[in-house]
PDB file of C-alpha atoms and ligand atoms in Angstrom:
ATOM      1  CA  MET A 986      57.687  33.316  98.907  1.00  0.00           C
ATOM      2  CA  GLY A 987      57.065  35.427 101.919  1.00  0.00           C
ATOM      3  CA  LEU A 988      59.688  38.594 102.307  1.00  0.00           C
ATOM      4  CA  SER A 989      61.824  38.957 105.636  1.00  0.00           C
ATOM      5  CA  PRO A 990      60.877  41.694 107.760  1.00  0.00           C
ATOM      6  CA  ARG A 991      63.309  43.729 106.933  1.00  0.00           C
ATOM      7  CA  GLN A 992      62.832  43.326 103.852  1.00  0.00           C
ATOM      8  CA  ARG A 993      58.788  44.614 104.327  1.00  0.00           C
ATOM      9  CA  ALA A 994      60.200  47.137 105.637  1.00  0.00           C
ATOM     10  CA  GLU A 995      62.683  48.206 102.889  1.00  0.00           C
ATOM     11  CA  ALA A 996      59.405  47.822 100.623  1.00  0.00           C
ATOM     12  CA  ALA A 997      57.775  50.362 102.459  1.00  0.00           C
ATOM     13  CA  GLU A 998      60.521  52.904 102.660  1.00  0.00           C
ATOM     14  CA  ILE A 999      60.748  52.663  98.999  1.00  0.00           C
ATOM     15  CA  ALA A1000      56.919  52.862  98.386  1.00  0.00           C
ATOM     16  CA  ALA A1001      56.741  55.730 100.394  1.00  0.00           C
ATOM     17  CA  GLU A1002      59.599  57.091  98.779  1.00  0.00           C
ATOM     18  CA  LEU A1003      57.799  56.368  95.527  1.00  0.00           C
ATOM     19  CA  ALA A1004      54.516  57.707  96.148  1.00  0.00           C
ATOM     20  CA  ARG A1005      56.071  61.079  97.697  1.00  0.00           C
ATOM     21  CA  ILE A1006      57.703  61.692  94.617  1.00  0.00           C
ATOM     22  CA  ALA A1007      54.661  60.311  91.736  1.00  0.00           C
ATOM     23  CA  ARG A1008      52.471  62.682  93.503  1.00  0.00           C
ATOM     24  CA  SER A1009      54.870  65.698  92.988  1.00  0.00           C
ATOM     25  CA  GLY A1010      54.127  65.006  89.295  1.00  0.00           C
ATOM     26  CA  LYS A1011      58.317  66.401  89.140  1.00  0.00           C
ATOM     27  CA  VAL A1012      59.436  63.860  87.009  1.00  0.00           C
ATOM     28  CA  LEU A1013      61.610  64.235  83.947  1.00  0.00           C
ATOM     29  CA  GLN A1014      64.301  61.971  82.585  1.00  0.00           C
ATOM     30  CA  GLY A1015      67.333  62.396  80.646  1.00  0.00           C
ATOM     31  CA  SER A1016      69.900  65.703  82.158  1.00  0.00           C
ATOM     32  CA  ILE A1017      70.524  69.236  82.488  1.00  0.00           C
ATOM     33  CA  VAL A1018      73.785  70.513  81.218  1.00  0.00           C
ATOM     34  CA  THR A1019      75.557  73.584  80.922  1.00  0.00           C
ATOM     35  CA  ARG A1020      77.772  75.286  78.526  1.00  0.00           C
ATOM     36  CA  ARG A1021      79.846  77.590  77.443  1.00  0.00           C
ATOM     37  CA  THR A1022      81.195  78.115  74.053  1.00  0.00           C
ATOM     38  CA  HIS A1023      83.482  80.044  72.144  1.00  0.00           C
ATOM     39  CA  CYS A1024      81.985  81.879  68.842  1.00  0.00           C
ATOM     40  CA  GLY A1025      86.070  82.070  67.122  1.00  0.00           C
ATOM     41  CA  ARG A1026      85.609  85.564  66.232  1.00  0.00           C
ATOM     42  CA  PRO A1027      88.360  87.665  66.099  1.00  0.00           C
ATOM     43  CA  GLY A1028      88.531  90.857  68.925  1.00  0.00           C
ATOM     44  CA  CYS A1029      85.644  88.814  70.525  1.00  0.00           C
ATOM     45  CA  LYS A1030      86.116  88.137  74.163  1.00  0.00           C
ATOM     46  CA  CYS A1031      85.598  84.953  74.215  1.00  0.00           C
ATOM     47  CA  MET A1032      89.430  84.666  71.900  1.00  0.00           C
ATOM     48  CA  ALA A1033      91.099  86.767  74.518  1.00  0.00           C
ATOM     49  CA  ASP A1034      93.549  86.018  77.437  1.00  0.00           C
ATOM     50  CA  PRO A1035      92.579  84.684  78.874  1.00  0.00           C
ATOM     51  CA  PRO A1036      89.640  83.816  77.229  1.00  0.00           C
ATOM     52  CA  GLU A1037      86.171  84.805  78.630  1.00  0.00           C
ATOM     53  CA  PRO A1038      83.352  82.159  76.725  1.00  0.00           C
ATOM     54  CA  HIS A1039      80.114  82.588  76.488  1.00  0.00           C
ATOM     55  CA  GLY A1040      77.340  81.617  78.503  1.00  0.00           C
ATOM     56  CA  PRO A1041      76.641  79.664  80.789  1.00  0.00           C
ATOM     57  CA  TYR A1042      73.884  78.124  78.548  1.00  0.00           C
ATOM     58  CA  PHE A1043      71.910  75.356  79.597  1.00  0.00           C
ATOM     59  CA  GLN A1044      70.196  72.351  78.105  1.00  0.00           C
ATOM     60  CA  TRP A1045      68.064  69.454  78.497  1.00  0.00           C
ATOM     61  CA  THR A1046      68.736  66.522  77.046  1.00  0.00           C
ATOM     62  CA  ARG A1047      67.391  63.243  77.122  1.00  0.00           C
ATOM     63  CA  LYS A1048      68.096  60.346  74.640  1.00  0.00           C
ATOM     64  CA  ILE A1049      65.437  58.390  72.477  1.00  0.00           C
ATOM     65  CA  THR A1050      66.442  55.291  71.052  1.00  0.00           C
ATOM     66  CA  ALA A1051      69.955  56.061  69.861  1.00  0.00           C
ATOM     67  CA  LYS A1052      69.759  60.419  69.116  1.00  0.00           C
ATOM     68  CA  THR A1053      70.028  62.511  71.685  1.00  0.00           C
ATOM     69  CA  VAL A1054      67.354  64.501  72.295  1.00  0.00           C
ATOM     70  CA  GLY A1055      67.921  68.321  73.763  1.00  0.00           C
ATOM     71  CA  ARG A1056      65.854  71.799  74.857  1.00  0.00           C
ATOM     72  CA  TRP A1057      67.708  75.209  76.043  1.00  0.00           C
ATOM     73  CA  LEU A1058      66.732  76.197  78.998  1.00  0.00           C
ATOM     74  CA  SER A1059      66.397  79.719  80.496  1.00  0.00           C
ATOM     75  CA  PRO A1060      68.787  79.856  83.678  1.00  0.00           C
ATOM     76  CA  GLU A1061      65.545  79.383  86.302  1.00  0.00           C
ATOM     77  CA  GLN A1062      63.759  77.015  83.896  1.00  0.00           C
ATOM     78  CA  ALA A1063      67.610  74.862  84.424  1.00  0.00           C
ATOM     79  CA  GLU A1064      67.525  75.586  88.175  1.00  0.00           C
ATOM     80  CA  GLU A1065      63.636  74.167  88.628  1.00  0.00           C
ATOM     81  CA  TYR A1066      63.958  71.245  86.235  1.00  0.00           C
ATOM     82  CA  ARG A1067      67.128  69.837  88.261  1.00  0.00           C
ATOM     83  CA  SER A1068      64.888  68.228  90.608  1.00  0.00           C
ATOM     84  CA  PHE A1069      62.637  66.828  87.565  1.00  0.00           C
ATOM     85  CA  VAL A1070      66.004  65.026  87.225  1.00  0.00           C
ATOM     86  CA  ASP A1071      67.311  63.981  90.230  1.00  0.00           C
ATOM     87  CA  ASN A1072      63.872  62.671  90.858  1.00  0.00           C
ATOM     88  CA  ASP A1073      64.129  60.692  88.173  1.00  0.00           C
ATOM     89  CA  ARG A1074      67.316  59.254  88.746  1.00  0.00           C
ATOM     90  CA  ARG A1075      65.831  58.900  92.270  1.00  0.00           C
ATOM     91  CA  LEU A1076      62.631  56.960  90.451  1.00  0.00           C
ATOM     92  CA  ARG A1077      65.484  54.680  88.712  1.00  0.00           C
ATOM     93  CA  GLU A1078      67.345  53.759  92.030  1.00  0.00           C
ATOM     94  CA  LEU A1079      64.238  52.626  94.405  1.00  0.00           C
ATOM     95  CA  LEU A1080      63.032  50.344  90.966  1.00  0.00           C
ATOM     96  CA  GLY A1081      66.407  49.259  91.051  1.00  0.00           C
ATOM     97  CA  ARG A1082      66.462  48.458  94.912  1.00  0.00           C
ATOM     98  CA  LEU A1083      62.534  46.589  94.624  1.00  0.00           C
ATOM     99  CA  GLU A1084      64.604  44.463  91.917  1.00  0.00           C
ATOM    100  CA  ALA A1085      67.112  43.499  94.683  1.00  0.00           C
ATOM    101  CA  ILE A1086      64.054  42.457  97.127  1.00  0.00           C
ATOM    102  CA  GLY A1087      63.160  40.288  94.377  1.00  0.00           C
ATOM    103  CA  LEU A1088      65.744  38.584  93.459  1.00  0.00           C
ATOM    104  CA  ALA A1089      66.540  37.959  96.721  1.00  0.00           C
ATOM    105  CA  THR A1090      63.916  36.638  97.512  1.00  0.00           C
ATOM    106  CA  LEU A1091      63.745  34.107  93.982  1.00  0.00           C
ATOM    107  CA  GLU A1092      67.250  33.410  95.530  1.00  0.00           C
ATOM    108  CA  ALA A1093      66.089  32.476  98.650  1.00  0.00           C
ATOM    109  CA  ASP A1094      63.266  29.930  97.777  1.00  0.00           C
ATOM    110  CA  PRO A1095      63.866  26.312  98.064  1.00  0.00           C
ATOM    111  CA  ARG A1096      61.630  25.639  95.027  1.00  0.00           C
ATOM    112  CA  THR A1097      64.709  27.377  92.610  1.00  0.00           C
ATOM    113  CA  ARG A1098      67.120  25.105  91.628  1.00  0.00           C
ATOM    114  CA  ARG A1099      71.169  25.647  92.383  1.00  0.00           C
ATOM    115  CA  LYS A1100      72.599  26.760  89.417  1.00  0.00           C
ATOM    116  CA  THR A1101      75.686  24.408  88.444  1.00  0.00           C
TER     117      THR A1101
HETATM  118 ZN1   ZN B2349      83.144  84.653  71.053  1.00  0.00          ZN
END
């Protein structure tokens, strides 16, 4: 089945962005989180009124099967790798749009049996 001109244009647009991200090689699964902690030691600034927590500390985390794995990052790393994580998210969005085109093509195919 053929794609409509509009779908073809959208696929080309997606391909260009996919290629741009792939060429950068800057793709990282998971997320980067900011943590501020309270150590609980009496007299520490984190227990003062108002409390001043420790940090911020930065952590990259990702899920491997059911387990979350993490690495501590320097503030500089956190800033740098945030774009890697954003790129990964964008790749998934773009793949989702491609899959939607495939689904629309199948649904529009006259040979596809109607749901009953
Ligand atoms: Zn403390």
